[in-house]
Short mmCIF file of C-alpha atoms in Angstrom, two decimals:
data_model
loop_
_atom_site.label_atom_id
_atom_site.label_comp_id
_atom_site.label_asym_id
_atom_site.label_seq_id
_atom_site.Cartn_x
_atom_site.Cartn_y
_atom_site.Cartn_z
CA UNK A 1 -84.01 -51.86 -156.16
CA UNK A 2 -81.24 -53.83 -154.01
CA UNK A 3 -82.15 -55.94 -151.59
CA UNK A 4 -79.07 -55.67 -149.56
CA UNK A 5 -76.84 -52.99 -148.22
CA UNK A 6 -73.44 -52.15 -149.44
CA UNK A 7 -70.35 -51.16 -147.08
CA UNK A 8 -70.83 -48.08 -146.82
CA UNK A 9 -74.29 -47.57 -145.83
CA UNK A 10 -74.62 -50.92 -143.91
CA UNK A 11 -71.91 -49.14 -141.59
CA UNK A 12 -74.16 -45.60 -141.07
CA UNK A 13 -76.58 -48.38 -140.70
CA UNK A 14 -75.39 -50.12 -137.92
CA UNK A 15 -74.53 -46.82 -136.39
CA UNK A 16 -77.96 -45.83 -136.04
CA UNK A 17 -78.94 -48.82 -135.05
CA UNK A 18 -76.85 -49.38 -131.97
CA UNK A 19 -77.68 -45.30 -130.77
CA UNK A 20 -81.17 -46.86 -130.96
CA UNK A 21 -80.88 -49.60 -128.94
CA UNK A 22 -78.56 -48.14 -126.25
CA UNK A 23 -81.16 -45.11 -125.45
CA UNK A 24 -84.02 -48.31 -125.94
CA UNK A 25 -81.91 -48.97 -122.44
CA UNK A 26 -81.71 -46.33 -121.21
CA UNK A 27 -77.81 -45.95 -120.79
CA UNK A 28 -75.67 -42.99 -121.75
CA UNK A 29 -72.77 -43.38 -123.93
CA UNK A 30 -70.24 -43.07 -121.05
CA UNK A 31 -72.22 -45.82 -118.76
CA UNK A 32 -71.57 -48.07 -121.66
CA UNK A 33 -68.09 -47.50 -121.74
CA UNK A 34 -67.47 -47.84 -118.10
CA UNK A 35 -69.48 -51.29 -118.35
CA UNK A 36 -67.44 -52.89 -121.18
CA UNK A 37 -63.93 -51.55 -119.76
CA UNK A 38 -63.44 -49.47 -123.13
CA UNK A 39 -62.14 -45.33 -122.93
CA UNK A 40 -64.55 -42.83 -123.08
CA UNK A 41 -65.81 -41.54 -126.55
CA UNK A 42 -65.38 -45.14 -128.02
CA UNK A 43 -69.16 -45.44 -128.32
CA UNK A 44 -69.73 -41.93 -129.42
CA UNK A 45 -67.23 -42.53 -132.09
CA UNK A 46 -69.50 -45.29 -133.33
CA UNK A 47 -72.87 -44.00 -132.81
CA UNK A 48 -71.14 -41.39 -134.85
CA UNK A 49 -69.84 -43.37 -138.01
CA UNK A 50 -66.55 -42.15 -137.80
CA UNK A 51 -65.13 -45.56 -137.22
CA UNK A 52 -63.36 -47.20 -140.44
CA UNK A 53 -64.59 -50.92 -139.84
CA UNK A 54 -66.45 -52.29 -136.89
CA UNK A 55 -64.90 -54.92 -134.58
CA UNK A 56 -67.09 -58.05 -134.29
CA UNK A 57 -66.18 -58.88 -131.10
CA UNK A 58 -67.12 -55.10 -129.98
CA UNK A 59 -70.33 -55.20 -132.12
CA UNK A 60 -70.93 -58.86 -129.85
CA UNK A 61 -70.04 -56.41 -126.58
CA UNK A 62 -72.40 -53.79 -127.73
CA UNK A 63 -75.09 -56.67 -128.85
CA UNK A 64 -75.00 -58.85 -125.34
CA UNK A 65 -74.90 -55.56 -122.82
CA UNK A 66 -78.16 -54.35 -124.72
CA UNK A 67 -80.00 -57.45 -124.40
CA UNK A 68 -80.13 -58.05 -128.00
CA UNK A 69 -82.48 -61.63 -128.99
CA UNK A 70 -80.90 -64.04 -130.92
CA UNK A 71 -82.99 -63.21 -134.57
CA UNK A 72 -81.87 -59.42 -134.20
CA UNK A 73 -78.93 -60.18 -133.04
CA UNK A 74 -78.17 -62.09 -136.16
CA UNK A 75 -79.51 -59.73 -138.65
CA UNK A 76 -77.27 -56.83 -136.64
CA UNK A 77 -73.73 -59.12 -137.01
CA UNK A 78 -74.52 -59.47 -140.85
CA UNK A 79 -74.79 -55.83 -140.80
CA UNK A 80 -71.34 -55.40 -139.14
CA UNK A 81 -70.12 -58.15 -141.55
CA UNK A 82 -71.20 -56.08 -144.60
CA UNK A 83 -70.02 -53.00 -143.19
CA UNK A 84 -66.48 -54.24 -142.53
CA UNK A 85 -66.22 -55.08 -146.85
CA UNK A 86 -63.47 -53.76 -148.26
CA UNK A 87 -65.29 -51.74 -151.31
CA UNK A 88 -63.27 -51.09 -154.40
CA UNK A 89 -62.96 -47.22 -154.56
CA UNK A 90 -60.95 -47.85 -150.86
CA UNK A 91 -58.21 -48.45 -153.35
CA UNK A 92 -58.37 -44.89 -154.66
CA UNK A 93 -58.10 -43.02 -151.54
CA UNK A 94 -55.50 -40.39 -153.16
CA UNK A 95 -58.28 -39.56 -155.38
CA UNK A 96 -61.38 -39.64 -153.16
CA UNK A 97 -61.03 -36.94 -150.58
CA UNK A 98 -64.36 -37.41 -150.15
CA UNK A 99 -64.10 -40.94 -149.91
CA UNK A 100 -68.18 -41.37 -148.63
CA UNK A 101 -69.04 -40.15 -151.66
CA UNK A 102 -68.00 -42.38 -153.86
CA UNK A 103 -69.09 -45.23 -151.29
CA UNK A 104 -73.04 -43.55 -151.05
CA UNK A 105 -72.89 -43.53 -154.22
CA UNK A 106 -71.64 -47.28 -155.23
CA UNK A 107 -74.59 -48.39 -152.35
CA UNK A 108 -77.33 -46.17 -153.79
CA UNK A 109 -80.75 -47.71 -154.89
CA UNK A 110 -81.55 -44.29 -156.80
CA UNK A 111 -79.41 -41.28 -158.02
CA UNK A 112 -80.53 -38.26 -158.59
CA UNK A 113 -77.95 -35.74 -159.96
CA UNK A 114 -78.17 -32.05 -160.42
CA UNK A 115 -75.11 -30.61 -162.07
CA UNK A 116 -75.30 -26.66 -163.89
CA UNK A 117 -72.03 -26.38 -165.68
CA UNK A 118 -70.60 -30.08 -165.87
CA UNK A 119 -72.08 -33.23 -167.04
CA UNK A 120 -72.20 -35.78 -164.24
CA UNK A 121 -69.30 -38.04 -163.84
CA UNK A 122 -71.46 -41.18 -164.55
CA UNK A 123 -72.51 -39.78 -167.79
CA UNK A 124 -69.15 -39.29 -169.08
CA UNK A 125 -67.06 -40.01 -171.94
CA UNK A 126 -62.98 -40.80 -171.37
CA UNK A 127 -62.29 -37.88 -173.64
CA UNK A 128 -64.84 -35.36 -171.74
CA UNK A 129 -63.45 -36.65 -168.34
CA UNK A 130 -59.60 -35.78 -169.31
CA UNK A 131 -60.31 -32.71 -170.96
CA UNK A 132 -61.89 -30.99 -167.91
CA UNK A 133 -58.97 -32.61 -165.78
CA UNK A 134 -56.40 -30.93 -167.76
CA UNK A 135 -57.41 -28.19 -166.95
CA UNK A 136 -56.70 -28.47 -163.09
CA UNK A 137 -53.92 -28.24 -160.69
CA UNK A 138 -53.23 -31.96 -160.49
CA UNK A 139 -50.66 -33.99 -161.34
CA UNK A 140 -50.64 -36.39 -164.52
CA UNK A 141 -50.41 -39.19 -162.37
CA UNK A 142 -53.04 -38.55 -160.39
CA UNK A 143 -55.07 -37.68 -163.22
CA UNK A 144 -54.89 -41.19 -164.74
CA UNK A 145 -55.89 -42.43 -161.35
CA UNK A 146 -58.74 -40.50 -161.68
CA UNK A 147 -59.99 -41.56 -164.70
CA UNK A 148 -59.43 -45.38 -163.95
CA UNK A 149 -61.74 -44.49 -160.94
CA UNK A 150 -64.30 -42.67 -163.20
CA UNK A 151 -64.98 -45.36 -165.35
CA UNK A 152 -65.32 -47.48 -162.48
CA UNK A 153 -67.90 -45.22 -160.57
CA UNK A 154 -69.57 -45.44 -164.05
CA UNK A 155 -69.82 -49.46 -163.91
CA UNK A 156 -72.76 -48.60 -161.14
CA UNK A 157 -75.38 -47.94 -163.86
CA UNK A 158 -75.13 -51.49 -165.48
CA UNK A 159 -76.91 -52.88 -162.34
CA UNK A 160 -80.32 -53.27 -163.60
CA UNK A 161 -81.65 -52.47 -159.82
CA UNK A 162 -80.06 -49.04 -159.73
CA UNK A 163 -82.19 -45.84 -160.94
CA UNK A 164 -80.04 -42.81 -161.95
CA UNK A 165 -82.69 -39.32 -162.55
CA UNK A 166 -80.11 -37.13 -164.16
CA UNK A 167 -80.56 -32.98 -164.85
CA UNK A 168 -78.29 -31.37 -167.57
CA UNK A 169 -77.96 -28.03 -168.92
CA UNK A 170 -77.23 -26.93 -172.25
CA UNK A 171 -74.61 -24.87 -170.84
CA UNK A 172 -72.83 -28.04 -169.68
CA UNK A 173 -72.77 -29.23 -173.51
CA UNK A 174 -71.53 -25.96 -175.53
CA UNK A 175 -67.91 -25.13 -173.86
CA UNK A 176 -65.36 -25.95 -176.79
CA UNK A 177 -63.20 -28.83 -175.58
CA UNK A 178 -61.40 -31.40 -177.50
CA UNK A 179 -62.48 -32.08 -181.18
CA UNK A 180 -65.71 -31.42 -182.72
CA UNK A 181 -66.01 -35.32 -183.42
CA UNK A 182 -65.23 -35.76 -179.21
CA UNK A 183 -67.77 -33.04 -178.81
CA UNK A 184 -70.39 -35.57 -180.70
CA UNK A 185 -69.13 -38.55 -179.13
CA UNK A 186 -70.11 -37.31 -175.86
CA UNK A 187 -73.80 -35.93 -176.77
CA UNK A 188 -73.81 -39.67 -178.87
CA UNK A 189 -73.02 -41.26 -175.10
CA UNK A 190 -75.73 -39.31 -173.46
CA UNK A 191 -78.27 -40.27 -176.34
CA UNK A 192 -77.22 -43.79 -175.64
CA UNK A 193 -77.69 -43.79 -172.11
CA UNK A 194 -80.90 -41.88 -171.92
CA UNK A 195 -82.18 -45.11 -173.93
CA UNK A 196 -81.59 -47.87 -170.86
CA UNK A 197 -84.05 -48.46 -169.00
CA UNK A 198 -82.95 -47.56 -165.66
CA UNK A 199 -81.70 -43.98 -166.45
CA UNK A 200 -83.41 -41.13 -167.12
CA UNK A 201 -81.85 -37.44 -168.12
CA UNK A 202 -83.83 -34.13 -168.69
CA UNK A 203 -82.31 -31.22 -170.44
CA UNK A 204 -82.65 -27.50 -169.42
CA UNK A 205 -82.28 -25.43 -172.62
CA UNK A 206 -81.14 -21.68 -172.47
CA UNK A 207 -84.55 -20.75 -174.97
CA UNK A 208 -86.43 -22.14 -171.86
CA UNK A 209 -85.55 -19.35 -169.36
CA UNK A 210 -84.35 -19.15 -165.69
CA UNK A 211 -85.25 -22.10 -163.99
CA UNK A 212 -85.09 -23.36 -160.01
CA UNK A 213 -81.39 -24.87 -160.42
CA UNK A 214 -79.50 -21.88 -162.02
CA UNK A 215 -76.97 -22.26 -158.84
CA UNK A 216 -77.58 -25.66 -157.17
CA UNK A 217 -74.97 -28.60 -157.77
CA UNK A 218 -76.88 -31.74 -156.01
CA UNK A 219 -76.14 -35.48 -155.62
CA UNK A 220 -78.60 -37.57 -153.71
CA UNK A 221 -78.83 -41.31 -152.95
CA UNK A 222 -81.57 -43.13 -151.83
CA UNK A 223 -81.04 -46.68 -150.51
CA UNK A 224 -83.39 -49.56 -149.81
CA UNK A 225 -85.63 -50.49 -147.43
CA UNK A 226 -86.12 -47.83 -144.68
CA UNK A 227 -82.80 -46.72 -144.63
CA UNK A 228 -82.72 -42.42 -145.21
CA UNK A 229 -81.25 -40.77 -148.44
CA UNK A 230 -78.27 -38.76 -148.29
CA UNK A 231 -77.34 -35.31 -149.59
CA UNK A 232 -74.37 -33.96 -150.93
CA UNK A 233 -73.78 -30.04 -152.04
CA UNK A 234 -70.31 -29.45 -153.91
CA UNK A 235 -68.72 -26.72 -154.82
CA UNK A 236 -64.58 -25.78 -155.73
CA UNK A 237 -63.93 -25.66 -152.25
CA UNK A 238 -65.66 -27.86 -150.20
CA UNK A 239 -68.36 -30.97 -150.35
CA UNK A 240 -71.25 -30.34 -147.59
CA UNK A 241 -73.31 -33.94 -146.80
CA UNK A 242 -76.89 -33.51 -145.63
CA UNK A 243 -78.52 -36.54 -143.59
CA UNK A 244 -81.17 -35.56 -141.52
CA UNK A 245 -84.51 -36.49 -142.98
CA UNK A 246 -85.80 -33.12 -143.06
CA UNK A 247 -82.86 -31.41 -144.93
CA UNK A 248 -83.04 -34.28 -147.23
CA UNK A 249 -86.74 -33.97 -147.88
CA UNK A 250 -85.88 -30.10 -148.58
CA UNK A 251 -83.50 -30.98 -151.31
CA UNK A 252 -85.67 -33.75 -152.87
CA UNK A 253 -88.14 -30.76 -153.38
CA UNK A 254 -85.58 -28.65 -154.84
CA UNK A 255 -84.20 -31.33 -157.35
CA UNK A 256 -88.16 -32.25 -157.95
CA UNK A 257 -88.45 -28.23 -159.04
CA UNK A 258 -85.51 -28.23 -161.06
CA UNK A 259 -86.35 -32.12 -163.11
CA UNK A 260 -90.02 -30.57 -163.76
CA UNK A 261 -88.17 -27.40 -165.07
CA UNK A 262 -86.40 -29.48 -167.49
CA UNK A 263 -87.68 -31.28 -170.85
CA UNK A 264 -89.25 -34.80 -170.69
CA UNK A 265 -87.00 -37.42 -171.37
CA UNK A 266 -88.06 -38.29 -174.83
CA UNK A 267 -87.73 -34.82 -175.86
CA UNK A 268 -84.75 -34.60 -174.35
CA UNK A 269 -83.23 -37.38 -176.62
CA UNK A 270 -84.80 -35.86 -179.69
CA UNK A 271 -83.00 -31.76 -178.46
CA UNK A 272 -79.39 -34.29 -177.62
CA UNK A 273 -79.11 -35.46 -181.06
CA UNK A 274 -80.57 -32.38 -183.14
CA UNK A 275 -77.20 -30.54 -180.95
CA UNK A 276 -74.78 -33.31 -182.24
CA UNK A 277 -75.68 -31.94 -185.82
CA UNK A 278 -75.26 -28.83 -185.05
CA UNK A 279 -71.87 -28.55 -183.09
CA UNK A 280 -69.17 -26.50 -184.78
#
């Protein structure tokens, strides 16, 4: 598991963080203001993560007016140091409208990915990754951005410390794209990776039934320490993110319903390559 936080979630974590210790004072968000000279809604925009990267010297402001001791007041300015890292997939911001994402995601301790029709992005080849692009609206250019970014989302799973729990379909395998011998190359790449030791992928098989998951799509990330997971729901039109602990806990059941639905991961290795062999 890490040990540390990345940008991304050391940033939500500060956020929390400072909410907590300005009601541990009893002020309101507007009393703050007024005391530190700043417009109103500054503080609510922080308490509310929708700032890009913190200030130290307001972080200090926030940190002295609170009463903060020296010790947590350390640990807290490492935090806004972390959070103001510039992570890689900032440089891709024409191709992550859903920028968070991809920063939850690079932070994440544990993955767990739910996808009915698609194979994960982590788990994909170049030439599965293009082929489903093509078929979109967007332009060439962007697609090559998008594929640079792809395979370097994908460098997340050689941390040894990071857990990816991965649900497929068979439905997500048998759409005709590419060659046959692409068609194998992918299944070959799944085989491949359900061998590390840090991933694990289950299979749901059409001679297996309805399951729990026949309409879900679901990301979540768990991060280290006490810090909460994170839920995201996608669909063609719009990415919903879930973050209070109970709707969180809700779709860790879910996922839990649709991974026990699905073939152990052994099996699932053995039903991966028995399809290479038999792809038209």
């Amino acid at each position: 598991m890490h040990t540390s936080y990345g940008a991304t979630v050391a940033k939500r974590r500060l956020a929390r963080r400072l909410v907590e210790l300005r009601l541990a004072n009893g002020y309101t968000a507007n009393q703050v203001c007024d005391k530190l000279n700043w417009g109103r809604g500054k503080v609510g925009r922080f308490e509310a993560n929708v700032w890009k990267r913190p200030e130290m010297s307001d972080v200090r402001d926030l940190l002295r007016i609170y009463g903060v001791p020296d010790d947590e007041r350390e640990e807290l300015e490492s935090l806004a140091m972390r959070a103001r890292g510039r992570a890689w997939w900032r440089e891709y911001g024409d191709v992550f409208e859903e920028g968070e994402y991809a920063g939850f995601e690079s932070d994440a301790a544990r993955i767990s990915l739910y996808m009915p029709l698609i194979l994960p992005g982590l788990l994909q080849t170049s030439a599965y990754t293009e082929a489903h692009m093509n078929v979109g609206t967007k332009t060439e250019q962007w697609r090559a951005r998008a594929l640079e970014a792809r395979q370097r989302r994908q460098g997340v799973l050689d941390e040894p410390d990071v857990e990816l729990v991965a649900v497929l379909t068979e439905a997500s395998l048998l759409y005709h794209w590419g060659t046959p011998e692409e068609r194998r190359a992918q299944i070959a790449h799944l085989v491949a990776m359900s061998l590390r030791q840090n991933v694990e992928i289950r299979l749901l098989r059409f001679s297996d039934g309805p399951h729990p998951g026949m309409s879900s799509l679901i990301s979540i990330f768990d991060f280290p320490g006490d810090e909460p997971g994170i839920v995201f729901l996608e669909n063609d039109a719009a990415v919903q993110q879930f973050d209070s602990r109970a709707e969180v806990e809700t779709y860790k059941r879910i996922f839990a319903d649709i991974r026990d639905a699905a073939l152990e991961p052994m099996a699932t290795t053995v039903a991966l390559k028995q399809l290479a062999d038999t792809l038209p």
